[in-house]
CSV table of C-alpha atoms in Angstrom, one decimal:
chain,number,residue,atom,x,y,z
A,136,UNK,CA,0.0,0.0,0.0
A,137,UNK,CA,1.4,3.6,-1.1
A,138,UNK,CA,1.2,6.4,0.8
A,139,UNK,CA,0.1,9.7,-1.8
A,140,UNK,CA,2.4,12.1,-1.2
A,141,UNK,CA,1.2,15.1,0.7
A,142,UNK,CA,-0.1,18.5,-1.7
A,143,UNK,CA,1.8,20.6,0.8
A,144,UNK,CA,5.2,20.8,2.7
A,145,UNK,CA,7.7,22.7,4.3
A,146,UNK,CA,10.1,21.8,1.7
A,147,UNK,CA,11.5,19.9,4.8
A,148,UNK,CA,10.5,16.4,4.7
A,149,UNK,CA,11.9,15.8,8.6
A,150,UNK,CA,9.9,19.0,9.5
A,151,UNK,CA,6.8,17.9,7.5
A,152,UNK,CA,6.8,14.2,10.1
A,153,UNK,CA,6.8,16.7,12.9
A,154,UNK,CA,4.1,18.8,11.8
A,155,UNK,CA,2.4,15.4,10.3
A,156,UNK,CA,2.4,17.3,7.0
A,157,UNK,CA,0.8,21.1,6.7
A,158,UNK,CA,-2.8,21.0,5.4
A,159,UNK,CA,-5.2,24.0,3.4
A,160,UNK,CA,-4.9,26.9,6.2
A,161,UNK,CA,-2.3,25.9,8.3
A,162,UNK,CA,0.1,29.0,9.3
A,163,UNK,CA,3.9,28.0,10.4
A,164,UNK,CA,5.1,31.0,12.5
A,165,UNK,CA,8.5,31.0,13.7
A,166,UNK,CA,10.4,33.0,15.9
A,167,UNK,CA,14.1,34.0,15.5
A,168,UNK,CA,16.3,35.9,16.2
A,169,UNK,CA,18.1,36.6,12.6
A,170,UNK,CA,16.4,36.9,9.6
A,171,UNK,CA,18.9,34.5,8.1
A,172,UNK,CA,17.2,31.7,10.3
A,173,UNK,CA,13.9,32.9,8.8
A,174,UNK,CA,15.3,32.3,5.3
A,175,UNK,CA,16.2,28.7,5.8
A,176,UNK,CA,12.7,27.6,6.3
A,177,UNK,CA,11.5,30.0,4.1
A,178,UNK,CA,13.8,28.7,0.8
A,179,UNK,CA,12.5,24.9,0.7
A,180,UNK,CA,9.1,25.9,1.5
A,181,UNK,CA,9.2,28.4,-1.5
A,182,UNK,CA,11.0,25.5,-4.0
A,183,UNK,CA,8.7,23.1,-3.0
A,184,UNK,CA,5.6,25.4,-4.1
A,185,UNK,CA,7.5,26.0,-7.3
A,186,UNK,CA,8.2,22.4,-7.7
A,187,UNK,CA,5.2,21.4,-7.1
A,188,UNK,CA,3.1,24.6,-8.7
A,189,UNK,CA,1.1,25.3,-5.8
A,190,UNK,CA,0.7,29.2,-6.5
A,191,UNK,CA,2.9,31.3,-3.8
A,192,UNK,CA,2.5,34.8,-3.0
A,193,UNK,CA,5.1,36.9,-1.2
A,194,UNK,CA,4.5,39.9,0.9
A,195,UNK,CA,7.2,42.0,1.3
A,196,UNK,CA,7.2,44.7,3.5
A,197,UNK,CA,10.9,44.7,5.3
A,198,UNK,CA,13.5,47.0,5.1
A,199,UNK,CA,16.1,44.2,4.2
A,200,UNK,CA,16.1,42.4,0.5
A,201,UNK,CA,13.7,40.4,-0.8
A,202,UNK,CA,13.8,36.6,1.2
A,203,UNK,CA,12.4,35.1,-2.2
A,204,UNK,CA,14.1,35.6,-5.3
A,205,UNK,CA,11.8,37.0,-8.5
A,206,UNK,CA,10.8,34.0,-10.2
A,207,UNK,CA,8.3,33.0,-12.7
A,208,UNK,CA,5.5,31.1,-10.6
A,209,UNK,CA,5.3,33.4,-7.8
A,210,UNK,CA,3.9,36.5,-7.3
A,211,UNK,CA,5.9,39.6,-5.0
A,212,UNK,CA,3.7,42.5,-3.4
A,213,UNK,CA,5.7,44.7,-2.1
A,214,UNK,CA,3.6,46.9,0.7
A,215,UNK,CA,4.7,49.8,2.6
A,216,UNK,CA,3.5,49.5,6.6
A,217,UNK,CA,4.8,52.2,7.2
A,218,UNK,CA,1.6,54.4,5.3
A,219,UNK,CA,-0.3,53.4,8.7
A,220,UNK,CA,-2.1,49.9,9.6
A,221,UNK,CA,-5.1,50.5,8.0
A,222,UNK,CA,-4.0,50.7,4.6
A,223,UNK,CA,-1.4,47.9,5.2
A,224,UNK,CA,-3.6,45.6,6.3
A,225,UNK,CA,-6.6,46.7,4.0
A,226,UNK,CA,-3.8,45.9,1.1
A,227,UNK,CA,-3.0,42.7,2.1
A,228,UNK,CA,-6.4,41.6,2.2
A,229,UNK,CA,-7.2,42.7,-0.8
A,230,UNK,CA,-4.3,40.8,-2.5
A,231,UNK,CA,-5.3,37.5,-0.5
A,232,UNK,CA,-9.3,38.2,-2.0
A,233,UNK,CA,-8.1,37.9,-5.1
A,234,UNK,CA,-6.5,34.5,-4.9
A,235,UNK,CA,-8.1,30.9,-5.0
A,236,UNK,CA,-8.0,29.3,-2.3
A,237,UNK,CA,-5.6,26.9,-1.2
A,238,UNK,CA,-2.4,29.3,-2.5
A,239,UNK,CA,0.2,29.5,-0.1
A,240,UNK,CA,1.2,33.0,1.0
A,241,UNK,CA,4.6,34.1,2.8
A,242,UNK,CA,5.5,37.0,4.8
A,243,UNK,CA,8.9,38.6,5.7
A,244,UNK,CA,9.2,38.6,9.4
A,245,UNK,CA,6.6,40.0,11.0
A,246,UNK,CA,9.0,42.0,13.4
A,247,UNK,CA,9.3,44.7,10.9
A,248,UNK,CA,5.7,45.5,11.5
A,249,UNK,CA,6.5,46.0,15.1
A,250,UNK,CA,8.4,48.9,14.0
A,251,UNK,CA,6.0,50.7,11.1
A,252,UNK,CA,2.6,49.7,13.3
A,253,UNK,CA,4.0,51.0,16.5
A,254,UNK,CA,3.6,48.5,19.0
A,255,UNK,CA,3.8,44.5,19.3
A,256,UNK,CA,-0.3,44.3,20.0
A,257,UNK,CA,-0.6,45.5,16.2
A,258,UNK,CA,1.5,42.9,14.8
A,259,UNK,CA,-1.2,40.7,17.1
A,260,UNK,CA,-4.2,42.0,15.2
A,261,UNK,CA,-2.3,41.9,11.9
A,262,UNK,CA,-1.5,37.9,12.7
A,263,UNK,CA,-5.4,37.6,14.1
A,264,UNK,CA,-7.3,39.1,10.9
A,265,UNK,CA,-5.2,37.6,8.5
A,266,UNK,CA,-4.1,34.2,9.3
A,267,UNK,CA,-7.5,32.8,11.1
């Protein structure tokens, strides 16, 4: 008896046992404390959407260069935060509206917003009203 291979994955097939594979809706969140960290969970999970052509979209709101390189298959918003919350937030919805479900979205570390937004319980509401 074969086991299907999962639609979605870390890119990280020791990481995927852990998790028991991610599934439509899941959100991975991980804290660091360097960017660089960020990027090597962020790479494989990014190839393996490619790989697989599960359609990835890429916020990017940091100072610092992009985490995901331009490539043909995924889509790069880049947002400014630091125009206030409201339109932030009211442009990332609107990008995720018009998607289909079941694309996989990234974010550059959401620290940044702490910085724009003012205040750690903003990057709270950001997390809550986007990633239920």
């Amino acid at each position: 008896m074969s086991m299907e291979q999962p639609r979605y994955s870390t890119g990280l097939p020791g990481l995927d046992q852990v998790l028991q594979n991610l599934h439509p809706g899941d959100n991975v969140v991980w804290q660091v404390d360097h960017v660089e960290t960020y990027r090597t969970f962020v790479e494989p999970f990014y190839k393996n959407a490619l790989a697989t052509k599960i359609p990835l979209t890429y916020f990017h709101f940091a100072s610092r260069p992009l985490l995901i390189p331009e490539t043909e298959g995924i889509q790069i918003h880049t947002i400014h935060p630091e125009e206030g919350f409201e339109a932030f937030i009211t442009r990332v919805h609107e990008i995720i509206d018009h998607h289909e479900p079941g694309e996989c979205y990234v974010f550059d570390s959401l620290s940044e917003l702490a910085r724009d937004c003012y205040s750690d319980r903003m990057v709270g509401n950001f997390f809550m009203l986007t990633c239920p």
